[in-house]
């Protein structure tokens, strides 16, 4: 099974039915599958903090949300993470394309990559780094952990991982 | 000029079974002053996020009317959200902006709406089917009528900007604990509060 299918299956196993996305080339395959899924609402957003508002509201209304984004967006979401997701104690799986790691063609992307883990650590967000395609097998358990803990949880998926897509 | 506490009391009276989301600051205080309610989700932070939070609730609860009440500064900070609402076309969502042309919480600095930025035009251009500029009591009756139509399943998403006087009424503070606000809101929907 491709990592895209493993991720989709993990989301289904955890009852995720509301997914907001900002486009990403590495996550494009997953985004397409979400768009086509009958059992998931797909809500494209302009910015990732919009997406976090959407996920917070969806959770308040009884949905099980997730956000798909790039690590370059961590900066614009810090206030939403702290004062919305964390202040109200909500679960939020963050499926993050980890741009700027080995295999990255765009030098500018590296500039946020070097801050990504430090920022997530500063926010006390549990963070899992997927480097090998087989790491995708952990997705379901991590999503389950996220909803159990009612916290944002970050899954960083780098370029080497996506070779399994 | 319309007074914010009076128009919010009027909206709260007309809300029926609506769930409400308030932007941080005065909008939250206004709704709390009109009557605290388990169905109110008061934002204390996440500036710019009220409309999107409301859209999330509206999509998860398609049978319930959802009213977002926020300020002009808060709406401007998340202005792109109107485009996302225009794409989703939620029939059960209303975005109501209390536009006093100022950032009331931070010292009454001018907001962009004072310089001709017209929020209802932006909402209309974003594809919201109902977009109202509310300046008089007659306009308020029109807005309440639109809310009643929406509650009856007619008319689609609503945007309204209510021009209100720049004043700072005494604060009426909601619960400060976010988890309690969340839990009672979810409980009233029959959801596991946690």
mmCIF file of N, CA and C in Angstrom, chain B residues 78-140:
data_model
loop_
_atom_site.group_PDB
_atom_site.id
_atom_site.type_symbol
_atom_site.label_atom_id
_atom_site.label_comp_id
_atom_site.label_asym_id
_atom_site.label_seq_id
_atom_site.Cartn_x
_atom_site.Cartn_y
_atom_site.Cartn_z
ATOM 1 N N UNK B 78 -9.019 38.461 9.639
ATOM 2 C CA UNK B 78 -9.247 37.165 8.993
ATOM 3 C C UNK B 78 -10.095 37.306 7.744
ATOM 4 N N UNK B 79 -9.885 38.395 7.018
ATOM 5 C CA UNK B 79 -10.790 38.761 5.916
ATOM 6 C C UNK B 79 -10.846 37.686 4.826
ATOM 7 N N UNK B 80 -9.748 36.965 4.647
ATOM 8 C CA UNK B 80 -9.727 35.899 3.634
ATOM 9 C C UNK B 80 -10.752 34.821 3.917
ATOM 10 N N UNK B 81 -11.171 34.721 5.161
ATOM 11 C CA UNK B 81 -12.164 33.708 5.533
ATOM 12 C C UNK B 81 -13.486 33.896 4.807
ATOM 13 N N UNK B 82 -13.792 35.141 4.436
ATOM 14 C CA UNK B 82 -15.046 35.365 3.702
ATOM 15 C C UNK B 82 -15.020 34.626 2.367
ATOM 16 N N UNK B 83 -13.845 34.557 1.755
ATOM 17 C CA UNK B 83 -13.724 33.821 0.486
ATOM 18 C C UNK B 83 -13.966 32.332 0.707
ATOM 19 N N UNK B 84 -13.463 31.823 1.824
ATOM 20 C CA UNK B 84 -13.675 30.404 2.131
ATOM 21 C C UNK B 84 -15.156 30.128 2.393
ATOM 22 N N UNK B 85 -15.847 31.061 3.046
ATOM 23 C CA UNK B 85 -17.295 30.915 3.264
ATOM 24 C C UNK B 85 -18.022 30.957 1.919
ATOM 25 N N UNK B 86 -17.571 31.853 1.049
ATOM 26 C CA UNK B 86 -18.195 31.942 -0.275
ATOM 27 C C UNK B 86 -18.070 30.648 -1.059
ATOM 28 N N UNK B 87 -16.951 29.951 -0.877
ATOM 29 C CA UNK B 87 -16.764 28.669 -1.568
ATOM 30 C C UNK B 87 -17.669 27.591 -0.966
ATOM 31 N N UNK B 88 -17.760 27.585 0.367
ATOM 32 C CA UNK B 88 -18.525 26.512 1.030
ATOM 33 C C UNK B 88 -20.030 26.742 0.998
ATOM 34 N N UNK B 89 -20.467 27.999 0.911
ATOM 35 C CA UNK B 89 -21.899 28.330 0.863
ATOM 36 C C UNK B 89 -22.709 27.648 1.967
ATOM 37 N N UNK B 90 -22.357 27.868 3.213
ATOM 38 C CA UNK B 90 -23.137 27.252 4.297
ATOM 39 C C UNK B 90 -24.472 27.982 4.470
ATOM 40 N N UNK B 91 -25.569 27.254 4.275
ATOM 41 C CA UNK B 91 -26.902 27.869 4.355
ATOM 42 C C UNK B 91 -27.262 28.320 5.761
ATOM 43 N N UNK B 92 -26.540 27.785 6.755
ATOM 44 C CA UNK B 92 -26.942 27.994 8.151
ATOM 45 C C UNK B 92 -26.021 28.949 8.898
ATOM 46 N N UNK B 93 -25.172 29.680 8.168
ATOM 47 C CA UNK B 93 -24.185 30.545 8.837
ATOM 48 C C UNK B 93 -24.442 32.023 8.581
ATOM 49 N N UNK B 94 -24.398 32.810 9.664
ATOM 50 C CA UNK B 94 -24.470 34.273 9.561
ATOM 51 C C UNK B 94 -23.240 34.887 10.205
ATOM 52 N N UNK B 95 -22.649 35.839 9.526
ATOM 53 C CA UNK B 95 -21.512 36.573 10.078
ATOM 54 C C UNK B 95 -21.993 38.004 10.317
ATOM 55 N N UNK B 96 -22.011 38.416 11.568
ATOM 56 C CA UNK B 96 -22.473 39.764 11.894
ATOM 57 C C UNK B 96 -21.311 40.551 12.505
ATOM 58 N N UNK B 97 -20.957 41.634 11.850
ATOM 59 C CA UNK B 97 -19.845 42.463 12.319
ATOM 60 C C UNK B 97 -20.398 43.717 12.993
ATOM 61 N N UNK B 98 -19.935 43.960 14.193
ATOM 62 C CA UNK B 98 -20.253 45.216 14.881
ATOM 63 C C UNK B 98 -19.153 46.190 14.498
ATOM 64 N N UNK B 99 -19.456 47.082 13.580
ATOM 65 C CA UNK B 99 -18.425 47.940 12.998
ATOM 66 C C UNK B 99 -18.466 49.330 13.641
ATOM 67 N N UNK B 100 -17.510 49.544 14.545
ATOM 68 C CA UNK B 100 -17.399 50.880 15.155
ATOM 69 C C UNK B 100 -16.213 51.651 14.577
ATOM 70 N N UNK B 101 -15.556 51.048 13.575
ATOM 71 C CA UNK B 101 -14.441 51.731 12.920
ATOM 72 C C UNK B 101 -13.183 51.859 13.769
ATOM 73 N N UNK B 102 -13.149 51.112 14.877
ATOM 74 C CA UNK B 102 -12.024 51.254 15.816
ATOM 75 C C UNK B 102 -11.620 49.901 16.401
ATOM 76 N N UNK B 103 -10.387 49.876 16.899
ATOM 77 C CA UNK B 103 -9.923 48.762 17.718
ATOM 78 C C UNK B 103 -10.191 49.138 19.180
ATOM 79 N N UNK B 104 -11.370 48.747 19.662
ATOM 80 C CA UNK B 104 -11.815 49.201 20.981
ATOM 81 C C UNK B 104 -10.986 48.675 22.136
ATOM 82 N N UNK B 105 -10.458 47.447 21.986
ATOM 83 C CA UNK B 105 -9.744 46.813 23.098
ATOM 84 C C UNK B 105 -8.367 47.417 23.322
ATOM 85 N N UNK B 106 -7.832 48.050 22.305
ATOM 86 C CA UNK B 106 -6.413 48.415 22.362
ATOM 87 C C UNK B 106 -6.176 49.918 22.430
ATOM 88 N N UNK B 107 -7.256 50.692 22.628
ATOM 89 C CA UNK B 107 -7.062 52.129 22.744
ATOM 90 C C UNK B 107 -7.750 52.932 21.660
ATOM 91 N N UNK B 108 -8.744 52.288 21.012
ATOM 92 C CA UNK B 108 -9.581 52.997 20.032
ATOM 93 C C UNK B 108 -8.801 53.549 18.832
ATOM 94 N N UNK B 109 -7.802 52.798 18.376
ATOM 95 C CA UNK B 109 -7.133 53.170 17.130
ATOM 96 C C UNK B 109 -8.098 52.949 15.958
ATOM 97 N N UNK B 110 -7.914 53.713 14.902
ATOM 98 C CA UNK B 110 -8.804 53.590 13.739
ATOM 99 C C UNK B 110 -8.599 52.252 13.034
ATOM 100 N N UNK B 111 -9.712 51.664 12.571
ATOM 101 C CA UNK B 111 -9.589 50.472 11.724
ATOM 102 C C UNK B 111 -9.793 50.897 10.270
ATOM 103 N N UNK B 112 -9.499 49.999 9.343
ATOM 104 C CA UNK B 112 -9.588 50.316 7.913
ATOM 105 C C UNK B 112 -11.010 50.683 7.479
ATOM 106 N N UNK B 113 -12.029 50.228 8.220
ATOM 107 C CA UNK B 113 -13.397 50.518 7.765
ATOM 108 C C UNK B 113 -13.693 52.017 7.822
ATOM 109 N N UNK B 114 -12.914 52.750 8.629
ATOM 110 C CA UNK B 114 -13.098 54.207 8.693
ATOM 111 C C UNK B 114 -12.677 54.905 7.406
ATOM 112 N N UNK B 115 -11.911 54.209 6.597
ATOM 113 C CA UNK B 115 -11.329 54.840 5.409
ATOM 114 C C UNK B 115 -11.946 54.292 4.124
ATOM 115 N N UNK B 116 -13.183 53.830 4.251
ATOM 116 C CA UNK B 116 -13.912 53.431 3.059
ATOM 117 C C UNK B 116 -13.888 51.958 2.728
ATOM 118 N N UNK B 117 -13.157 51.165 3.501
ATOM 119 C CA UNK B 117 -13.186 49.722 3.234
ATOM 120 C C UNK B 117 -14.579 49.209 3.603
ATOM 121 N N UNK B 118 -15.247 48.631 2.617
ATOM 122 C CA UNK B 118 -16.656 48.284 2.780
ATOM 123 C C UNK B 118 -16.816 46.768 2.918
ATOM 124 N N UNK B 119 -16.985 46.321 4.155
ATOM 125 C CA UNK B 119 -17.036 44.881 4.416
ATOM 126 C C UNK B 119 -18.183 44.182 3.676
ATOM 127 N N UNK B 120 -19.403 44.754 3.647
ATOM 128 C CA UNK B 120 -20.474 44.056 2.919
ATOM 129 C C UNK B 120 -20.146 43.856 1.436
ATOM 130 N N UNK B 121 -19.436 44.804 0.827
ATOM 131 C CA UNK B 121 -19.041 44.623 -0.578
ATOM 132 C C UNK B 121 -18.068 43.464 -0.723
ATOM 133 N N UNK B 122 -17.152 43.353 0.225
ATOM 134 C CA UNK B 122 -16.194 42.232 0.182
ATOM 135 C C UNK B 122 -16.942 40.915 0.328
ATOM 136 N N UNK B 123 -17.919 40.883 1.247
ATOM 137 C CA UNK B 123 -18.697 39.656 1.453
ATOM 138 C C UNK B 123 -19.481 39.311 0.189
ATOM 139 N N UNK B 124 -20.076 40.316 -0.422
ATOM 140 C CA UNK B 124 -20.859 40.100 -1.637
ATOM 141 C C UNK B 124 -19.954 39.566 -2.749
ATOM 142 N N UNK B 125 -18.805 40.205 -2.907
ATOM 143 C CA UNK B 125 -17.868 39.782 -3.957
ATOM 144 C C UNK B 125 -17.315 38.385 -3.689
ATOM 145 N N UNK B 126 -17.356 37.981 -2.411
ATOM 146 C CA UNK B 126 -16.889 36.633 -2.066
ATOM 147 C C UNK B 126 -17.961 35.588 -2.306
ATOM 148 N N UNK B 127 -19.160 36.035 -2.646
ATOM 149 C CA UNK B 127 -20.212 35.086 -3.005
ATOM 150 C C UNK B 127 -21.237 34.807 -1.929
ATOM 151 N N UNK B 128 -21.229 35.576 -0.826
ATOM 152 C CA UNK B 128 -22.277 35.369 0.178
ATOM 153 C C UNK B 128 -23.586 35.923 -0.376
ATOM 154 N N UNK B 129 -24.639 35.105 -0.368
ATOM 155 C CA UNK B 129 -25.875 35.502 -1.062
ATOM 156 C C UNK B 129 -26.616 36.668 -0.410
ATOM 157 N N UNK B 130 -26.480 36.826 0.896
ATOM 158 C CA UNK B 130 -27.156 37.935 1.580
ATOM 159 C C UNK B 130 -26.087 38.786 2.244
ATOM 160 N N UNK B 131 -26.022 40.067 1.884
ATOM 161 C CA UNK B 131 -25.013 40.938 2.496
ATOM 162 C C UNK B 131 -25.653 42.283 2.795
ATOM 163 N N UNK B 132 -25.695 42.649 4.060
ATOM 164 C CA UNK B 132 -26.460 43.816 4.491
ATOM 165 C C UNK B 132 -25.572 44.856 5.165
ATOM 166 N N UNK B 133 -25.838 46.123 4.850
ATOM 167 C CA UNK B 133 -25.246 47.235 5.604
ATOM 168 C C UNK B 133 -26.339 47.751 6.535
ATOM 169 N N UNK B 134 -26.082 47.693 7.809
ATOM 170 C CA UNK B 134 -27.116 48.019 8.789
ATOM 171 C C UNK B 134 -26.746 49.328 9.495
ATOM 172 N N UNK B 135 -27.582 50.347 9.315
ATOM 173 C CA UNK B 135 -27.280 51.641 9.938
ATOM 174 C C UNK B 135 -28.439 52.196 10.754
ATOM 175 N N UNK B 136 -29.645 51.668 10.520
ATOM 176 C CA UNK B 136 -30.830 52.211 11.184
ATOM 177 C C UNK B 136 -31.611 51.085 11.867
ATOM 178 N N UNK B 137 -32.593 51.495 12.657
ATOM 179 C CA UNK B 137 -33.435 50.481 13.304
ATOM 180 C C UNK B 137 -34.233 49.700 12.271
ATOM 181 N N UNK B 138 -34.610 50.362 11.183
ATOM 182 C CA UNK B 138 -35.321 49.647 10.109
ATOM 183 C C UNK B 138 -34.406 48.580 9.494
ATOM 184 N N UNK B 139 -33.121 48.941 9.320
ATOM 185 C CA UNK B 139 -32.159 47.954 8.799
ATOM 186 C C UNK B 139 -32.038 46.769 9.761
ATOM 187 N N UNK B 140 -32.081 47.065 11.060
ATOM 188 C CA UNK B 140 -31.983 45.993 12.066
ATOM 189 C C UNK B 140 -33.159 45.026 11.922
#
